[in-house]
Structures are given as structure tokens and as C-alpha cells.
CSV table of C-alpha atoms in Angstrom, one decimal:
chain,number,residue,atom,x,y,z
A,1,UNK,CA,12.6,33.7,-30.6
A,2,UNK,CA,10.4,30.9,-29.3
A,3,UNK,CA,9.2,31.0,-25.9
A,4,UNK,CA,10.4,27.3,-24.8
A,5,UNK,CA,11.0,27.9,-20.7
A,6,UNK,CA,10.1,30.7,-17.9
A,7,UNK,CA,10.5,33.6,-19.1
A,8,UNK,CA,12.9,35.7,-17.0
A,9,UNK,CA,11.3,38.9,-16.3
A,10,UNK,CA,12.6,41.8,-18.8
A,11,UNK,CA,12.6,46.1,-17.3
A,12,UNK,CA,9.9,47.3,-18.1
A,13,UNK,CA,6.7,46.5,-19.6
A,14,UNK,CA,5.1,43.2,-20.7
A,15,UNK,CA,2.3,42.4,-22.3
A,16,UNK,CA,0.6,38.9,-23.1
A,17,UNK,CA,-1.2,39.0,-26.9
A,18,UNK,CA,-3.4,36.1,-26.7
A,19,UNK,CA,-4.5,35.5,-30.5
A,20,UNK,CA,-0.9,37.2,-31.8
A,21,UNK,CA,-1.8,35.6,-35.2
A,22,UNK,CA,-5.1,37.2,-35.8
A,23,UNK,CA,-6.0,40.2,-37.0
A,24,UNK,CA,-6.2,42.6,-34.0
A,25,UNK,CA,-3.4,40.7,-31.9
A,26,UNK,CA,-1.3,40.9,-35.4
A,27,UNK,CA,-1.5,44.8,-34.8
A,28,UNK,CA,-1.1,45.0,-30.8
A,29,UNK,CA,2.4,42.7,-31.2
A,30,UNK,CA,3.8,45.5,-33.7
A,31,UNK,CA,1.6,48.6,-31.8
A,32,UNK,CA,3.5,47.4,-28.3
A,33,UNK,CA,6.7,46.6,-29.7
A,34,UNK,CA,6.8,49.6,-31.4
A,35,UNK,CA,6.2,51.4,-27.9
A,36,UNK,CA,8.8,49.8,-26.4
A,37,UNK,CA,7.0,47.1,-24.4
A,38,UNK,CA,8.6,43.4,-24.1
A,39,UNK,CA,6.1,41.1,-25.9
A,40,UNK,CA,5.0,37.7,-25.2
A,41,UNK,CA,2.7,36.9,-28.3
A,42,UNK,CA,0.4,33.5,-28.1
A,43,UNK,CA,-1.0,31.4,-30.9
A,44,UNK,CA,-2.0,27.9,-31.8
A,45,UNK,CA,0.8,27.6,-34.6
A,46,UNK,CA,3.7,29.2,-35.6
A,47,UNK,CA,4.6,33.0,-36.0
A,48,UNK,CA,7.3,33.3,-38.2
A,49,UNK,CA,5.5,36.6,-39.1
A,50,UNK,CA,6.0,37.8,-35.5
A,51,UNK,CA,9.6,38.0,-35.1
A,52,UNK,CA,10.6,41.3,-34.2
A,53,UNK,CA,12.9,42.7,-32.1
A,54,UNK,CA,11.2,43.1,-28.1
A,55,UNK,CA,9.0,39.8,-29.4
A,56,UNK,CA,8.8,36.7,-28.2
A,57,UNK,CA,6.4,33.9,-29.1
A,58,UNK,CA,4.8,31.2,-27.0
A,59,UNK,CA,3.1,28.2,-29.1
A,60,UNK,CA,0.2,26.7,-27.3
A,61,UNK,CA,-3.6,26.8,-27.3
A,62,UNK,CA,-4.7,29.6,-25.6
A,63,UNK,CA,-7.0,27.5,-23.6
A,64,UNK,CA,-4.0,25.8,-21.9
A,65,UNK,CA,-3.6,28.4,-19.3
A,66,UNK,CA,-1.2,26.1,-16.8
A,67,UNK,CA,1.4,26.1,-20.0
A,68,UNK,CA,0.6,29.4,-20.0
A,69,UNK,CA,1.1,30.7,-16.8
A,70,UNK,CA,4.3,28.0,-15.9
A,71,UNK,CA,5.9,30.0,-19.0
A,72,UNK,CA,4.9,33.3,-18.4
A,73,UNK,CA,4.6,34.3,-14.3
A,74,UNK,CA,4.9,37.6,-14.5
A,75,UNK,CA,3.2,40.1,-16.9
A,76,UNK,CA,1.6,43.9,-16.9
A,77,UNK,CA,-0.8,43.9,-19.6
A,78,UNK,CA,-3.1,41.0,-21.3
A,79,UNK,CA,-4.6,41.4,-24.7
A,80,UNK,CA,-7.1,39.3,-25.5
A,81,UNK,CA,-7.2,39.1,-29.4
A,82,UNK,CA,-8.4,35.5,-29.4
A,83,UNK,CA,-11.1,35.1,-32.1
A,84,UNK,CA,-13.1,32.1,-32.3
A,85,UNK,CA,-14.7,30.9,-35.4
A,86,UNK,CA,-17.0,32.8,-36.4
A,87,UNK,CA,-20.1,30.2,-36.7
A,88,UNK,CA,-18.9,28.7,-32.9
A,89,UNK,CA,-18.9,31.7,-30.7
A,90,UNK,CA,-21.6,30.1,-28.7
A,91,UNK,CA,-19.1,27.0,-27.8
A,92,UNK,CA,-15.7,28.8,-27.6
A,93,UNK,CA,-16.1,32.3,-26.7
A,94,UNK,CA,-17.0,31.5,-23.3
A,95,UNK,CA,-14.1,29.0,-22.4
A,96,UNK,CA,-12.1,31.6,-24.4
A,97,UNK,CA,-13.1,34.4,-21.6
A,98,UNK,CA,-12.8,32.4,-18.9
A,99,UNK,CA,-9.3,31.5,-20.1
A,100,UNK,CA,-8.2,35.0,-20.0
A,101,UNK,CA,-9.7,35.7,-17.0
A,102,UNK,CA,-7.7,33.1,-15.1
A,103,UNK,CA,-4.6,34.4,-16.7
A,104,UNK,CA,-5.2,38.1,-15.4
A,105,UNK,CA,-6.2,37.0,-12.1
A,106,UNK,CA,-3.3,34.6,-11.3
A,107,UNK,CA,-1.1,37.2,-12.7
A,108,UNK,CA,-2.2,40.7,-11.1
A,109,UNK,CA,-2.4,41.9,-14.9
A,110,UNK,CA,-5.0,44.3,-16.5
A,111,UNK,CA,-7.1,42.3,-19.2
A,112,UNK,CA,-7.7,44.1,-22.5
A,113,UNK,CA,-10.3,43.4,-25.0
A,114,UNK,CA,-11.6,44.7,-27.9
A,115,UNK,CA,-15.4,45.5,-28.0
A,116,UNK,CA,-18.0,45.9,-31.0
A,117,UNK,CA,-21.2,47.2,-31.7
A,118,UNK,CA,-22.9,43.9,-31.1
A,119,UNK,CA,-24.1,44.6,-27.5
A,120,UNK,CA,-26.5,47.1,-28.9
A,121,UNK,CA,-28.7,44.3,-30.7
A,122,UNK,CA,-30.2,44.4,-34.4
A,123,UNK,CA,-31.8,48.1,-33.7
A,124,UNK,CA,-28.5,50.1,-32.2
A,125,UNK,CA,-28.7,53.8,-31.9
A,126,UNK,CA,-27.5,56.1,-34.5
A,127,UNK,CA,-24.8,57.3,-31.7
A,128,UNK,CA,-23.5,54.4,-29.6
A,129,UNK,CA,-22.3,56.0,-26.1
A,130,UNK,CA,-20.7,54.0,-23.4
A,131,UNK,CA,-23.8,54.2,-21.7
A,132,UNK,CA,-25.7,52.8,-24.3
A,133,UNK,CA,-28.5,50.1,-23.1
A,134,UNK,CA,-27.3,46.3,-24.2
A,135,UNK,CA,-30.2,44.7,-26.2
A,136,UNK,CA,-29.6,40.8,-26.4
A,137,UNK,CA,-31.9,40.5,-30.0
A,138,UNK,CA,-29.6,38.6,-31.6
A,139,UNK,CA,-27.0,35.5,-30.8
A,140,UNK,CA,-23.8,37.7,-31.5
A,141,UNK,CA,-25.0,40.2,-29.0
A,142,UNK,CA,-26.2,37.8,-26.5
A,143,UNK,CA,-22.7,36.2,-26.7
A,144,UNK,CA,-20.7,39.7,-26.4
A,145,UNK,CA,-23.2,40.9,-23.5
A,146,UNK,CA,-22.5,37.9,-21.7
A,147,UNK,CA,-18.4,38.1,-22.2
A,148,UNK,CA,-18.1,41.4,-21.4
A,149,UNK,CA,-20.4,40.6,-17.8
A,150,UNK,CA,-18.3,37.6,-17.3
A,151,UNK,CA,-15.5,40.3,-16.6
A,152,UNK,CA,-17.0,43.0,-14.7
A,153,UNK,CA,-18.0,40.2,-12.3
A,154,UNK,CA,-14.6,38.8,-12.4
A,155,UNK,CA,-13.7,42.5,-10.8
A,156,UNK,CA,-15.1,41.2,-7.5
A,157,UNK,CA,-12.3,38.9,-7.6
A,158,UNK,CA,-9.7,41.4,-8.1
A,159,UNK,CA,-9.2,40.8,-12.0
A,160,UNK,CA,-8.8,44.7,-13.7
A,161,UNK,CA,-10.2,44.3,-16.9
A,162,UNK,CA,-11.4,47.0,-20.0
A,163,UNK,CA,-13.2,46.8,-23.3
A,164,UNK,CA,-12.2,49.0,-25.6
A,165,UNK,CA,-15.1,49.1,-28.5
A,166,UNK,CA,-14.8,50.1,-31.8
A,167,UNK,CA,-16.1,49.3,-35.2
A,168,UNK,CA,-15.5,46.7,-38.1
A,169,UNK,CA,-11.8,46.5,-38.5
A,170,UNK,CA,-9.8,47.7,-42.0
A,171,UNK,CA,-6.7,46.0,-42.1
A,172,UNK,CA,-5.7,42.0,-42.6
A,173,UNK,CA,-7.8,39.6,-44.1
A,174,UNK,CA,-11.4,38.1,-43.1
A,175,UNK,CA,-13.1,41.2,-43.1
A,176,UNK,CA,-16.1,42.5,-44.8
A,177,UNK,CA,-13.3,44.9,-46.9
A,178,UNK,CA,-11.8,42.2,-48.5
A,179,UNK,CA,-14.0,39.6,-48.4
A,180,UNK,CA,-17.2,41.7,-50.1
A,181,UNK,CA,-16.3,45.1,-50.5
A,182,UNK,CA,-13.2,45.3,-52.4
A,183,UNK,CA,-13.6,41.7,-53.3
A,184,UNK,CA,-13.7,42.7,-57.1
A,185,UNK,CA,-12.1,46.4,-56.9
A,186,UNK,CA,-9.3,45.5,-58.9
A,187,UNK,CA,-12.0,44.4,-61.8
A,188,UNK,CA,-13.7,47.6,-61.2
A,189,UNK,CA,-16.5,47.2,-58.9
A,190,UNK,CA,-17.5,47.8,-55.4
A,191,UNK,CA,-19.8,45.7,-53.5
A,192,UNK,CA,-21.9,47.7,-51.6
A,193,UNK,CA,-23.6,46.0,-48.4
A,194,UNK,CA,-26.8,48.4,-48.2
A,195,UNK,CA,-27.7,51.7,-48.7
A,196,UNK,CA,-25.0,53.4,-49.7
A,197,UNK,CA,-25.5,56.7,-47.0
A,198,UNK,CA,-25.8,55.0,-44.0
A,199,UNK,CA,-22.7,56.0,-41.4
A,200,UNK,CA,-20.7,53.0,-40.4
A,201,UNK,CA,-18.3,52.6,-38.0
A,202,UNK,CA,-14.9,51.6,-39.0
A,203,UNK,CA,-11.5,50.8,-37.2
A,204,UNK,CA,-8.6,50.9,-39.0
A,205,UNK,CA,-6.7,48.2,-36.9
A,206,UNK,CA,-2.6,50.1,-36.5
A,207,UNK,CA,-4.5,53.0,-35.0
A,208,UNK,CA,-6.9,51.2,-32.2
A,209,UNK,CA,-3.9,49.2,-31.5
A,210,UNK,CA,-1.9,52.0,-30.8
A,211,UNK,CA,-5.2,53.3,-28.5
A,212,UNK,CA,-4.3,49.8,-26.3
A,213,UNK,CA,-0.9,51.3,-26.2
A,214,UNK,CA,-1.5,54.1,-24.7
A,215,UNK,CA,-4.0,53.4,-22.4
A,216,UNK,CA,-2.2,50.7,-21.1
A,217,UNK,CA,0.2,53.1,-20.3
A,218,UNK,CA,-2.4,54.9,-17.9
A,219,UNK,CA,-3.9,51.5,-16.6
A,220,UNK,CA,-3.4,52.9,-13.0
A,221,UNK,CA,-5.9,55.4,-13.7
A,222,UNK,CA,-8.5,52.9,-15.0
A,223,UNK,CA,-11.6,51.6,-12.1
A,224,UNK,CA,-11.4,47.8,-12.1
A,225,UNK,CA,-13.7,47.4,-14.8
A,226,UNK,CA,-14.3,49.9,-17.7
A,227,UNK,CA,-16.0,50.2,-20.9
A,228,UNK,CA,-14.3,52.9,-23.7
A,229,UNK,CA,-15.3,53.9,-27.1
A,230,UNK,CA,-13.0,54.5,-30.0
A,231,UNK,CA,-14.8,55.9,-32.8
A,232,UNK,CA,-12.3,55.2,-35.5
A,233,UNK,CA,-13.5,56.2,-39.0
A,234,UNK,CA,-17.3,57.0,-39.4
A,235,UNK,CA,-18.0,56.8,-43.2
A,236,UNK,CA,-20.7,55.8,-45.6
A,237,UNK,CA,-20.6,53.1,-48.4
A,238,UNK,CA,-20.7,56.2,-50.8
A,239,UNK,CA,-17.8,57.7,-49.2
A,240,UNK,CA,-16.0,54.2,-49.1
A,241,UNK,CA,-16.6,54.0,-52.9
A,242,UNK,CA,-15.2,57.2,-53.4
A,243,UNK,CA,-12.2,56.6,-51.5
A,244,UNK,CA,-11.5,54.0,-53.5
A,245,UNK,CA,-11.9,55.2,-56.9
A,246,UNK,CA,-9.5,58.4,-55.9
A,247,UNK,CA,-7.1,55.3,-54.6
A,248,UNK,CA,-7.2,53.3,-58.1
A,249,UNK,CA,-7.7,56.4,-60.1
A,250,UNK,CA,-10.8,55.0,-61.8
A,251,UNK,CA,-14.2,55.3,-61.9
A,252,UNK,CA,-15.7,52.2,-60.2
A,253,UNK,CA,-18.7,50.6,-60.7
A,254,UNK,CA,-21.3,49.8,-57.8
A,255,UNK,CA,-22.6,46.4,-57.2
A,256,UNK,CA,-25.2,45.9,-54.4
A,257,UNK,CA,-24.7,42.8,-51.9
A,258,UNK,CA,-26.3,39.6,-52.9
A,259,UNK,CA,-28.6,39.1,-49.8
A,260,UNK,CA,-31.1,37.4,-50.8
A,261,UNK,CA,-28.6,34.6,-52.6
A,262,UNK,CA,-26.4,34.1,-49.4
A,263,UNK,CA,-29.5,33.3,-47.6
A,264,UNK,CA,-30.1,30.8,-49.8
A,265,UNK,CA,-26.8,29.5,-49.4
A,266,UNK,CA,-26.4,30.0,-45.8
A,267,UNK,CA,-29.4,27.0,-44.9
A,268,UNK,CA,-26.2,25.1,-46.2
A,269,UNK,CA,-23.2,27.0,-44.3
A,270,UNK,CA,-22.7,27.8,-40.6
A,271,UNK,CA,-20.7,30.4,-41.0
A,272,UNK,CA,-22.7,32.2,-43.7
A,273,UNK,CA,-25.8,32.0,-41.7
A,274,UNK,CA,-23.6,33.8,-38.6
A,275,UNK,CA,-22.9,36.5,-41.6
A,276,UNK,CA,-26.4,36.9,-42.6
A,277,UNK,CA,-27.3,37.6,-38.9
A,278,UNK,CA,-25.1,40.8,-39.2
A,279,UNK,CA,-26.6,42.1,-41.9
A,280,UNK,CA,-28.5,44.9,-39.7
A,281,UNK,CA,-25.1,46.9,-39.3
A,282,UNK,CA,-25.5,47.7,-43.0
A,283,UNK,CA,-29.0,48.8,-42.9
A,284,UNK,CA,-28.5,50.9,-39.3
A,285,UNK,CA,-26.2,54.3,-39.5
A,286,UNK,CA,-24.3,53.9,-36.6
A,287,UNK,CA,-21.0,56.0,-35.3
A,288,UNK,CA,-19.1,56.0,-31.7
A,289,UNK,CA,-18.2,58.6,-29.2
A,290,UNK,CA,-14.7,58.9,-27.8
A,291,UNK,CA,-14.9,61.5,-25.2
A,292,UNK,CA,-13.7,59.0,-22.1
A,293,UNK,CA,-11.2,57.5,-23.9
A,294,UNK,CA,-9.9,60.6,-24.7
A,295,UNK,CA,-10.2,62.6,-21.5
A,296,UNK,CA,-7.7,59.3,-20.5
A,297,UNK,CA,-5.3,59.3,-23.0
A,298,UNK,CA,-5.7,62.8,-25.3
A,299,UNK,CA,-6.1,63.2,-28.7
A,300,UNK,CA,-7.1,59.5,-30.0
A,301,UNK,CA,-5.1,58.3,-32.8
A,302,UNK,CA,-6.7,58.8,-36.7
A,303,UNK,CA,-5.9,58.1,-40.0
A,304,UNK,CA,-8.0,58.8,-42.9
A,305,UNK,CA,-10.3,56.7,-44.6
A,306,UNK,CA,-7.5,56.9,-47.9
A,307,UNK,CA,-4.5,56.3,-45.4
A,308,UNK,CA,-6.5,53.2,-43.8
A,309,UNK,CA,-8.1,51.8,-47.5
A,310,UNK,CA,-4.8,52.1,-49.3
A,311,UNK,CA,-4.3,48.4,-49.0
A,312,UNK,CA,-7.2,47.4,-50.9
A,313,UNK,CA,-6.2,48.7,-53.6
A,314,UNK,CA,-3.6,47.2,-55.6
């Protein structure tokens, strides 16, 4: 149902999804519905898609936090799945943040957001620990650094906050799966963004939302500000490839990324030249640690690569 006045406080758990429309906030709404909680799930336009049982859905901009806050007083958990296009990070992930941040602070609620690789600049290590150093080398890890600081200082202000970091997601649409990889696995080939034995970090989105589950569930044992790290899936482009030829039952042919062509095209496009300044993941193995996050909340939830790649192929 839509979320038209106060909502009366429900037993039990609530949770705000900011971004219920995107990819991640998609997977939270079912991932904490699922659990049991009692759902509020934001986005800009309408969610027909969302209507489940436990759900209910609040149409607004996300930036709009007195609608916001006059319609929802009262909430345990916010997740913030907002993602801004791509090409504007630098001019809406920061009023973004700061949106969320006033929601959790006039509310009492733990913030939730999850993390990338980013904050470890164009040179990451091959094994990214919580205690990795940030390197600010390029403008998407600049922009992360700089979110993810914008809330452990909010802790001084009482706002509980944690990043949850994982890898590129599998699952939806808008990802480098469907948009390159698999793009043309159906015709028999697989794009291949590098070197095809370099480990990548992977997040196959039903399983890190069902890591927010739980560690919301354990929030009280959480400091005021934290950083966790799920490691997902860790797999190669060969392993990928292979996945997906066991999937279709074919053999597929390999195609390598078209670089050099999308940075031709990219003096042109905004948003491919924010693409093109990711291209490091693919030529950098890289792979995440999980021993905090599960010391927290035990053993962390994992599908397979097959289980998580099934949906790509048709």
C-alpha cells in the first residue's frame, strides 16, 4: 500500500529503504520483509514492483527529508540504497549523504550503507581488509572516502552508522554482467573486461542483503561507526566464462572489452567517461576479507557463482 499519512508504529522492527527501486534497495525490501521486519520502502516514482506483504511504500525524493520524517517518525534501521547517476556523483552523492544522515539523527536509527572497493584508489591491494589505507587517486574514490567520513563524523552527533563493503553486484540491471559481460551470451560470446585470471570481487545482491538483515539484527553490538567487509564471490573472468558455458550448456566464445573504442566515445558521454575511470578494477586482482563481519553475525551467507549467474543466462 502507499504510504499517504503517519505511519502508525507497527511491533517490531522497521526499516527505511531509501532507493527501494534500485538495485540494492530492490533486494533489502524483499531481504527484510522476508525476515519479518515492517518496511517502509522510498523512491522517486512508483513501486508497483514492491508490493509485498510487511511493505509499504513512501513516493517522494529522497532528498525531501521533512516529507520524510512528518511520514515516518519512528524507525529502527535506515538503508541507504540511494544511487545517484553515475556521471553526477560529485553533485548528488553529497546532498544524498547528508540526507540520510538527518533522517538517522532525527530518528535515533542505525544508518546502513553499502561500501565498494573504491576507497582503495586505482592501485588497491590484492586483499582489501577493513583496515586497508583509503587512497583518493581517482574521483569515484575521493567521492566514497569523503561519504563514508561524512558519517563517522556524524557519530559525534550521536548518528550510529555502518558501511557494509562488498564487491560489484550480480543481480538486476545496470551492471557490468549485463551491460558488458553477458551482453551477447545468448549469441555465444563473453565479453571479457581484462585479463581473464585476475580475482574479482563479486556480490551477488539476495545474499549481501540478507548480511544487512542480520546484522541489523545485532545493531546493539555495533560501536557508533563501523566499517565491515563481505567478501561475496571472488572469481576470475575465466571462471565467470566457465560458469556460464556450464549454465547455457555451450561452448562460448571470448570477446575482449573494447577499451580503447569507449574512450573514444567517452570525450562525447559523461557517463562513459565515469566507466572508463573504473577500468583499474579489471586490471587489479582484488578479493575481501569477512572475518569481523562474521565474528558478528556467523557464518556469512554464500551462493555459488552458478546459483548467483543463473539469471544471465536465458
Amino acid at each position: 500500500m502507499n504510504l499517504t499519512s503517519n505511519l502508525t508504529r507497527p511491533r517490531g522492527n522497521t526499516v527505511l529503504v531509501m532507493g527501494a527501486r534500485g538495485r540494492f534497495g530492490k533486494a533489502a525490501v524483499h531481504a527484510f520483509a522476508a525476515a519479518g521486519w515492517h518496511v517502509i520502502a522510498q523512491a522517486r516514482s512508483a513501486q508497483d514492483e514492491l508490493h509485498l506483504p510487511q511493505v509499504v511504500t513512501l513516493q517522494c525524493d529522497a532528498l525531501d527529508t521533512a516529507r520524510i520524517l512528518a511520514a515516518v517518525p519512528e524507525v529502527d534501521v535506515i538503508v541507504n540504497a540511494v544511487n545517484p547517476d553515475y556521471a553526477r556523483w560529485d553533485s548528488l552523492l553529497p546532498p544524498a549523504t547528508a540526507a540520510v544522515i538527518t533522517l538517522a539523527k532525527a530518528t535515533g536509527a542505525l544508518l546502513m550503507v553499502p561500501g565498494n572497493v573504491y576507497n582503495f584508489g586505482a592501485g588497491l591491494p590484492a586483499v582489501l581488509h577493513e583496515d586497508a589505507p583509503f587512497v583518493a587517486n581517482t574521483p569515484k574514490a575521493a567521492q566514497r572516502i569523503a561519504m563514508e567520513q561524512s558519517m563517522a563524523d556524524a557519530a559525534a552527533e550521536g548518528v550510529r552508522s555502518v558501511v557494509i563493503r562488498a564487491g560489484d553486484f550480480i543481480g538486476g540491471t545496470g551492471t557490468w554482467l549485463d551491460m558488458a559481460i553477458t551482453k551477447s551470451v545468448n549469441k555465444g560470446v563473453v565479453t571479457h573486461m581484462g585479463p581473464n585470471d585476475l580475482a574479482h570481487a563479486w556480490a551477488y545482491l539476495p545474499d549481501l542483503a540478507k548480511v544487512f538483515v542480520r546484522v541489523a539484527e545485532q545493531r546493539s553490538q555495533l560501536a557508533a561507526f563501523e566499517v565491515m567487509h563481505y567478501p561475496g564471490i571472488t572469481a576470475t573472468g575465466q571462471q565467470v566464462h566457465a560458469a556460464l558455458e556450464e549454465l547455457s550448456g555451450r561452448t562460448l566464445k571470448a570477446k575482449a572489452m573494447p577499451w580503447l573504442m569507449m574512450q573514444g566515445i567517452a570525450l562525447f558521454s559523461p557517463l562513459l567517461k565515469a566507466v572508463m575511470q573504473m577500468r583499474y578494477l579489471w586490471q587489479r586482482p582484488h578479493q575481501l576479507t569477512g572475518r569481523k563481519l562474521e565474528n558478528l553475525i556467523g557464518k556469512l551467507p554464500a551462493s555459488s557463482l552458478h546459483e548467483a549467474l543463473r539469471a544471465y543466462v536465458k
